[in-house]
Amino acid sequence: MSELTLTEALKEHSRTTHDAVDNLVMSMEPFASHDNYRKFLQAQYEFHSTVNPIYHDTKLASQIEGLAELARLDRVKSDMKDLQVEPFGKDVETPTFTDAEAIGWLYCVEGSNVGAAILYKEAGKIDLSDEFGASHLAAHADGRMPHWRATKAKINALPLSDDDKQSAMKGADDAFAYFKRVIRKVYGTQA
Ligand code: HEM
């Protein structure tokens, strides 16, 4: 592959898709009201439930220090409890991924915490915070960017073949596409 690091290649590869997902999510006005935000939480619940096994994969956990603690499903659940939201529960998909594809999914979900800085600020406008309703969007204790840089370094240190890296690209594509489908489903839109 090129001389880019894996996460640089993933970023370049995903740029257009990322921006489409960003636009789609924002067009649903998830921070216009608590009800709109409840739907966003239902989408996050599905996404984080799907990726949760990656954080608890024994092999990956032996290669990425502190992996299990990065999982945000419990925070999403606690935010749902605060706002009395139940899982959407209908037409639930169970995407599957190979070990190498899972790296792309991990990139997608961990990177989403970078953009979450913007979402967290929006959530504040409807009185949500890390203490109530928006804990899964809060910054990591190390700071959002330092934490992301450290996570990227761990991903880039994984022993992956060129084929594995291609599979990781596919994994990232699949993860973004899946998130889009989940958003469309919970908001009931064709957009
Ligand atoms: C909903 C509105 C969203 C906004 C406003 C947003 C915004 C951003 C911003 C500003 C960045 C930093 C870009 C940079 O450092 O150059 C970013 C990074 C990222 N976002 Fe989003 N994002 C959103 C949603 C998402 C979602 C839903 C996902 C995944 C499902 C996602 C995945 C990522 C990834 C993987 C990165 C890291 C890019 C990299 O540095 O490699 N974002 N986002």
Tab-separated table of C-alpha atoms and ligand atoms in Angstrom:
chain	number	residue	atom	x	y	z
A	1	MET	CA	0.000	0.000	0.000
A	2	SER	CA	1.055	3.660	-0.005
A	3	GLU	CA	3.384	5.269	2.516
A	4	LEU	CA	0.375	6.578	4.447
A	5	THR	CA	-0.239	5.098	7.868
A	6	LEU	CA	-3.304	2.902	8.035
A	7	THR	CA	-5.386	5.527	9.821
A	8	GLU	CA	-4.294	8.182	7.297
A	9	ALA	CA	-5.343	5.865	4.497
A	10	LEU	CA	-8.646	5.180	6.252
A	11	LYS	CA	-9.267	8.887	6.669
A	12	GLU	CA	-8.560	9.597	3.011
A	13	HIS	CA	-10.632	6.636	1.906
A	14	SER	CA	-13.611	7.614	4.100
A	15	ARG	CA	-13.646	11.382	3.668
A	16	THR	CA	-16.597	11.644	1.264
A	17	THR	CA	-18.617	8.992	3.060
A	18	HIS	CA	-17.935	10.635	6.399
A	19	ASP	CA	-19.210	13.965	5.171
A	20	ALA	CA	-22.349	12.314	3.762
A	21	VAL	CA	-23.020	10.670	7.132
A	22	ASP	CA	-22.344	13.951	8.932
A	23	ASN	CA	-24.829	15.748	6.636
A	24	LEU	CA	-27.422	13.028	6.980
A	25	VAL	CA	-27.248	13.031	10.778
A	26	MET	CA	-27.373	16.807	11.041
A	27	SER	CA	-30.317	16.984	8.613
A	28	MET	CA	-32.304	14.935	11.160
A	29	GLU	CA	-31.772	17.794	13.650
A	30	PRO	CA	-30.840	15.425	16.470
A	31	PHE	CA	-30.294	18.315	18.863
A	32	ALA	CA	-33.466	20.254	18.102
A	33	SER	CA	-35.355	18.587	20.946
A	34	HIS	CA	-35.045	15.784	23.458
A	35	ASP	CA	-37.329	13.656	21.281
A	36	ASN	CA	-35.072	14.067	18.261
A	37	TYR	CA	-32.086	13.273	20.442
A	38	ARG	CA	-33.840	10.151	21.768
A	39	LYS	CA	-33.850	8.784	18.208
A	40	PHE	CA	-30.170	9.582	17.884
A	41	LEU	CA	-29.574	7.577	21.064
A	42	GLN	CA	-31.478	4.648	19.567
A	43	ALA	CA	-29.157	4.781	16.543
A	44	GLN	CA	-26.089	4.990	18.759
A	45	TYR	CA	-27.379	2.057	20.796
A	46	GLU	CA	-27.576	-0.108	17.706
A	47	PHE	CA	-24.202	0.998	16.394
A	48	HIS	CA	-22.407	0.532	19.709
A	49	SER	CA	-24.116	-2.828	20.323
A	50	THR	CA	-22.873	-4.005	16.941
A	51	VAL	CA	-19.273	-2.942	17.551
A	52	ASN	CA	-19.189	-3.950	21.222
A	53	PRO	CA	-17.756	-7.455	20.559
A	54	ILE	CA	-14.734	-5.848	18.876
A	55	TYR	CA	-13.752	-4.242	22.192
A	56	HIS	CA	-13.985	-7.584	23.942
A	57	ASP	CA	-12.176	-9.645	21.320
A	58	THR	CA	-9.392	-11.510	23.103
A	59	LYS	CA	-6.860	-11.325	20.291
A	60	LEU	CA	-7.383	-7.630	19.606
A	61	ALA	CA	-7.415	-6.862	23.344
A	62	SER	CA	-3.962	-8.446	23.615
A	63	GLN	CA	-2.724	-6.100	20.854
A	64	ILE	CA	-4.446	-2.867	21.894
A	65	GLU	CA	-3.883	-1.836	25.479
A	66	GLY	CA	-7.002	-0.687	27.312
A	67	LEU	CA	-9.291	-1.720	24.454
A	68	ALA	CA	-12.218	-2.910	26.589
A	69	GLU	CA	-12.370	0.422	28.444
A	70	LEU	CA	-12.913	2.274	25.188
A	71	ALA	CA	-16.286	0.644	24.556
A	72	ARG	CA	-19.071	3.205	24.882
A	73	LEU	CA	-22.111	0.938	24.942
A	74	ASP	CA	-22.545	1.309	28.719
A	75	ARG	CA	-22.478	5.088	28.392
A	76	VAL	CA	-25.070	4.962	25.625
A	77	LYS	CA	-27.244	2.781	27.870
A	78	SER	CA	-26.852	5.189	30.769
A	79	ASP	CA	-27.802	8.128	28.504
A	80	MET	CA	-30.883	6.168	27.419
A	81	LYS	CA	-31.824	5.574	31.030
A	82	ASP	CA	-31.515	9.308	31.783
A	83	LEU	CA	-33.911	10.135	28.960
A	84	GLN	CA	-36.108	7.059	29.350
A	85	VAL	CA	-35.416	5.694	25.891
A	86	GLU	CA	-35.907	2.085	24.864
A	87	PRO	CA	-33.981	0.467	22.003
A	88	PHE	CA	-35.674	0.994	18.625
A	89	GLY	CA	-35.872	-2.783	18.356
A	90	LYS	CA	-37.419	-3.120	14.881
A	91	ASP	CA	-35.624	-4.427	11.768
A	92	VAL	CA	-32.456	-4.978	13.760
A	93	GLU	CA	-29.521	-5.890	11.548
A	94	THR	CA	-26.607	-7.935	12.792
A	95	PRO	CA	-23.686	-7.011	10.556
A	96	THR	CA	-20.717	-9.354	10.627
A	97	PHE	CA	-17.065	-8.600	9.988
A	98	THR	CA	-13.809	-10.497	9.747
A	99	ASP	CA	-10.977	-9.713	12.183
A	100	ALA	CA	-9.321	-7.427	9.637
A	101	GLU	CA	-12.594	-5.702	8.715
A	102	ALA	CA	-13.193	-5.108	12.434
A	103	ILE	CA	-10.187	-2.745	12.419
A	104	GLY	CA	-12.040	-0.484	9.983
A	105	TRP	CA	-15.161	-0.616	12.152
A	106	LEU	CA	-13.029	0.264	15.178
A	107	TYR	CA	-11.501	3.208	13.297
A	108	CYS	CA	-14.995	4.420	12.390
A	109	VAL	CA	-16.470	4.250	15.861
A	110	GLU	CA	-13.406	5.611	17.686
A	111	GLY	CA	-12.992	8.417	15.172
A	112	SER	CA	-16.629	9.337	15.642
A	113	ASN	CA	-15.601	10.551	19.081
A	114	VAL	CA	-13.543	13.290	17.432
A	115	GLY	CA	-16.537	14.825	15.686
A	116	ALA	CA	-18.499	14.252	18.878
A	117	ALA	CA	-16.915	17.482	20.163
A	118	ILE	CA	-19.381	19.325	17.924
A	119	LEU	CA	-22.270	17.077	18.907
A	120	TYR	CA	-21.496	17.440	22.601
A	121	LYS	CA	-21.616	21.207	22.277
A	122	GLU	CA	-24.995	20.986	20.506
A	123	ALA	CA	-26.263	18.625	23.217
A	124	GLY	CA	-25.377	21.257	25.814
A	125	LYS	CA	-27.896	23.595	24.199
A	126	ILE	CA	-30.696	21.197	25.155
A	127	ASP	CA	-29.332	20.789	28.677
A	128	LEU	CA	-27.543	17.499	28.160
A	129	SER	CA	-24.058	16.816	29.471
A	130	ASP	CA	-21.720	14.060	30.552
A	131	GLU	CA	-23.758	13.936	33.739
A	132	PHE	CA	-27.122	13.646	32.074
A	133	GLY	CA	-27.996	12.157	28.695
A	134	ALA	CA	-24.812	12.826	26.747
A	135	SER	CA	-22.076	10.918	28.559
A	136	HIS	CA	-21.290	8.883	25.443
A	137	LEU	CA	-20.396	12.093	23.572
A	138	ALA	CA	-18.117	13.461	26.293
A	139	ALA	CA	-14.380	13.753	25.758
A	140	HIS	CA	-12.025	11.102	27.071
A	141	ALA	CA	-10.286	12.059	30.332
A	142	ASP	CA	-6.993	12.425	28.390
A	143	GLY	CA	-8.598	15.023	26.114
A	144	ARG	CA	-10.281	14.282	22.808
A	145	MET	CA	-7.363	14.846	20.428
A	146	PRO	CA	-4.566	13.350	22.563
A	147	HIS	CA	-6.764	10.318	23.087
A	148	TRP	CA	-7.485	10.023	19.362
A	149	ARG	CA	-3.785	10.356	18.509
A	150	ALA	CA	-2.967	7.598	21.002
A	151	THR	CA	-5.711	5.351	19.616
A	152	LYS	CA	-4.550	5.912	16.046
A	153	ALA	CA	-0.989	4.979	17.063
A	154	LYS	CA	-2.279	1.730	18.548
A	155	ILE	CA	-4.235	0.923	15.383
A	156	ASN	CA	-1.204	1.740	13.235
A	157	ALA	CA	1.005	-0.559	15.318
A	158	LEU	CA	-1.134	-3.626	14.577
A	159	PRO	CA	0.643	-6.316	12.568
A	160	LEU	CA	-1.485	-6.252	9.394
A	161	SER	CA	-0.756	-7.492	5.886
A	162	ASP	CA	-1.653	-5.390	2.854
A	163	ASP	CA	-4.680	-7.632	2.364
A	164	ASP	CA	-5.723	-7.014	5.965
A	165	LYS	CA	-5.423	-3.276	5.375
A	166	GLN	CA	-7.659	-3.519	2.318
A	167	SER	CA	-10.159	-5.435	4.438
A	168	ALA	CA	-9.976	-2.667	7.038
A	169	MET	CA	-10.965	-0.167	4.290
A	170	LYS	CA	-13.963	-2.328	3.507
A	171	GLY	CA	-14.785	-2.543	7.212
A	172	ALA	CA	-14.808	1.252	7.486
A	173	ASP	CA	-17.046	1.515	4.395
A	174	ASP	CA	-19.415	-1.047	5.886
A	175	ALA	CA	-19.484	0.727	9.255
A	176	PHE	CA	-20.335	4.137	7.760
A	177	ALA	CA	-22.952	2.589	5.452
A	178	TYR	CA	-24.487	0.726	8.369
A	179	PHE	CA	-24.684	3.856	10.504
A	180	LYS	CA	-26.487	5.614	7.646
A	181	ARG	CA	-29.042	2.806	7.424
A	182	VAL	CA	-29.619	2.891	11.162
A	183	ILE	CA	-30.142	6.665	11.134
A	184	ARG	CA	-32.633	6.393	8.268
A	185	LYS	CA	-34.475	3.640	10.079
A	186	VAL	CA	-34.838	5.310	13.471
A	187	TYR	CA	-35.799	8.680	11.964
A	188	GLY	CA	-38.094	6.988	9.414
A	189	THR	CA	-36.680	8.890	6.443
A	190	GLN	CA	-35.670	8.202	2.856
A	191	ALA	CA	-33.219	11.143	2.939
B	1	HEM	C1	-23.097	13.798	13.003
B	1	HEM	C2	-22.310	14.717	12.743
B	1	HEM	C3	-20.829	14.603	12.649
B	1	HEM	C4	-20.015	15.659	12.617
B	1	HEM	C5	-20.413	17.120	12.682
B	1	HEM	C6	-18.673	15.160	12.511
B	1	HEM	C7	-17.550	15.931	12.480
B	1	HEM	C8	-16.271	15.476	12.496
B	1	HEM	C9	-15.098	16.306	12.584
B	1	HEM	C10	-15.085	17.822	12.625
B	1	HEM	C11	-14.029	15.490	12.595
B	1	HEM	C12	-12.557	15.903	12.684
B	1	HEM	C13	-12.026	15.957	11.269
B	1	HEM	C14	-10.554	16.175	11.225
B	1	HEM	O1	-9.847	16.003	12.219
B	1	HEM	O2	-10.083	16.490	10.140
B	1	HEM	C15	-14.519	14.136	12.537
B	1	HEM	C16	-13.736	13.032	12.531
B	1	HEM	C17	-14.212	11.750	12.379
B	1	HEM	N1	-15.517	11.355	12.368
B	1	HEM	FE1	-17.094	12.569	12.362
B	1	HEM	N2	-18.686	13.796	12.485
B	1	HEM	C18	-19.993	13.423	12.569
B	1	HEM	C19	-20.469	12.132	12.589
B	1	HEM	C20	-19.698	11.008	12.501
B	1	HEM	C21	-20.210	9.660	12.526
B	1	HEM	C22	-21.675	9.314	12.699
B	1	HEM	C23	-19.150	8.836	12.377
B	1	HEM	C24	-19.093	7.349	12.330
B	1	HEM	C25	-20.134	6.564	12.257
B	1	HEM	C26	-17.967	9.663	12.289
B	1	HEM	C27	-16.681	9.214	12.143
B	1	HEM	C28	-15.559	9.995	12.178
B	1	HEM	C29	-14.210	9.489	12.057
B	1	HEM	C30	-13.788	8.041	11.826
B	1	HEM	C31	-13.366	10.587	12.205
B	1	HEM	C32	-11.849	10.566	12.244
B	1	HEM	C33	-11.193	11.080	10.997
B	1	HEM	C34	-9.680	10.938	11.170
B	1	HEM	O3	-9.066	11.806	11.832
B	1	HEM	O4	-9.141	9.940	10.700
B	1	HEM	N3	-18.339	10.974	12.371
B	1	HEM	N4	-15.887	14.158	12.478
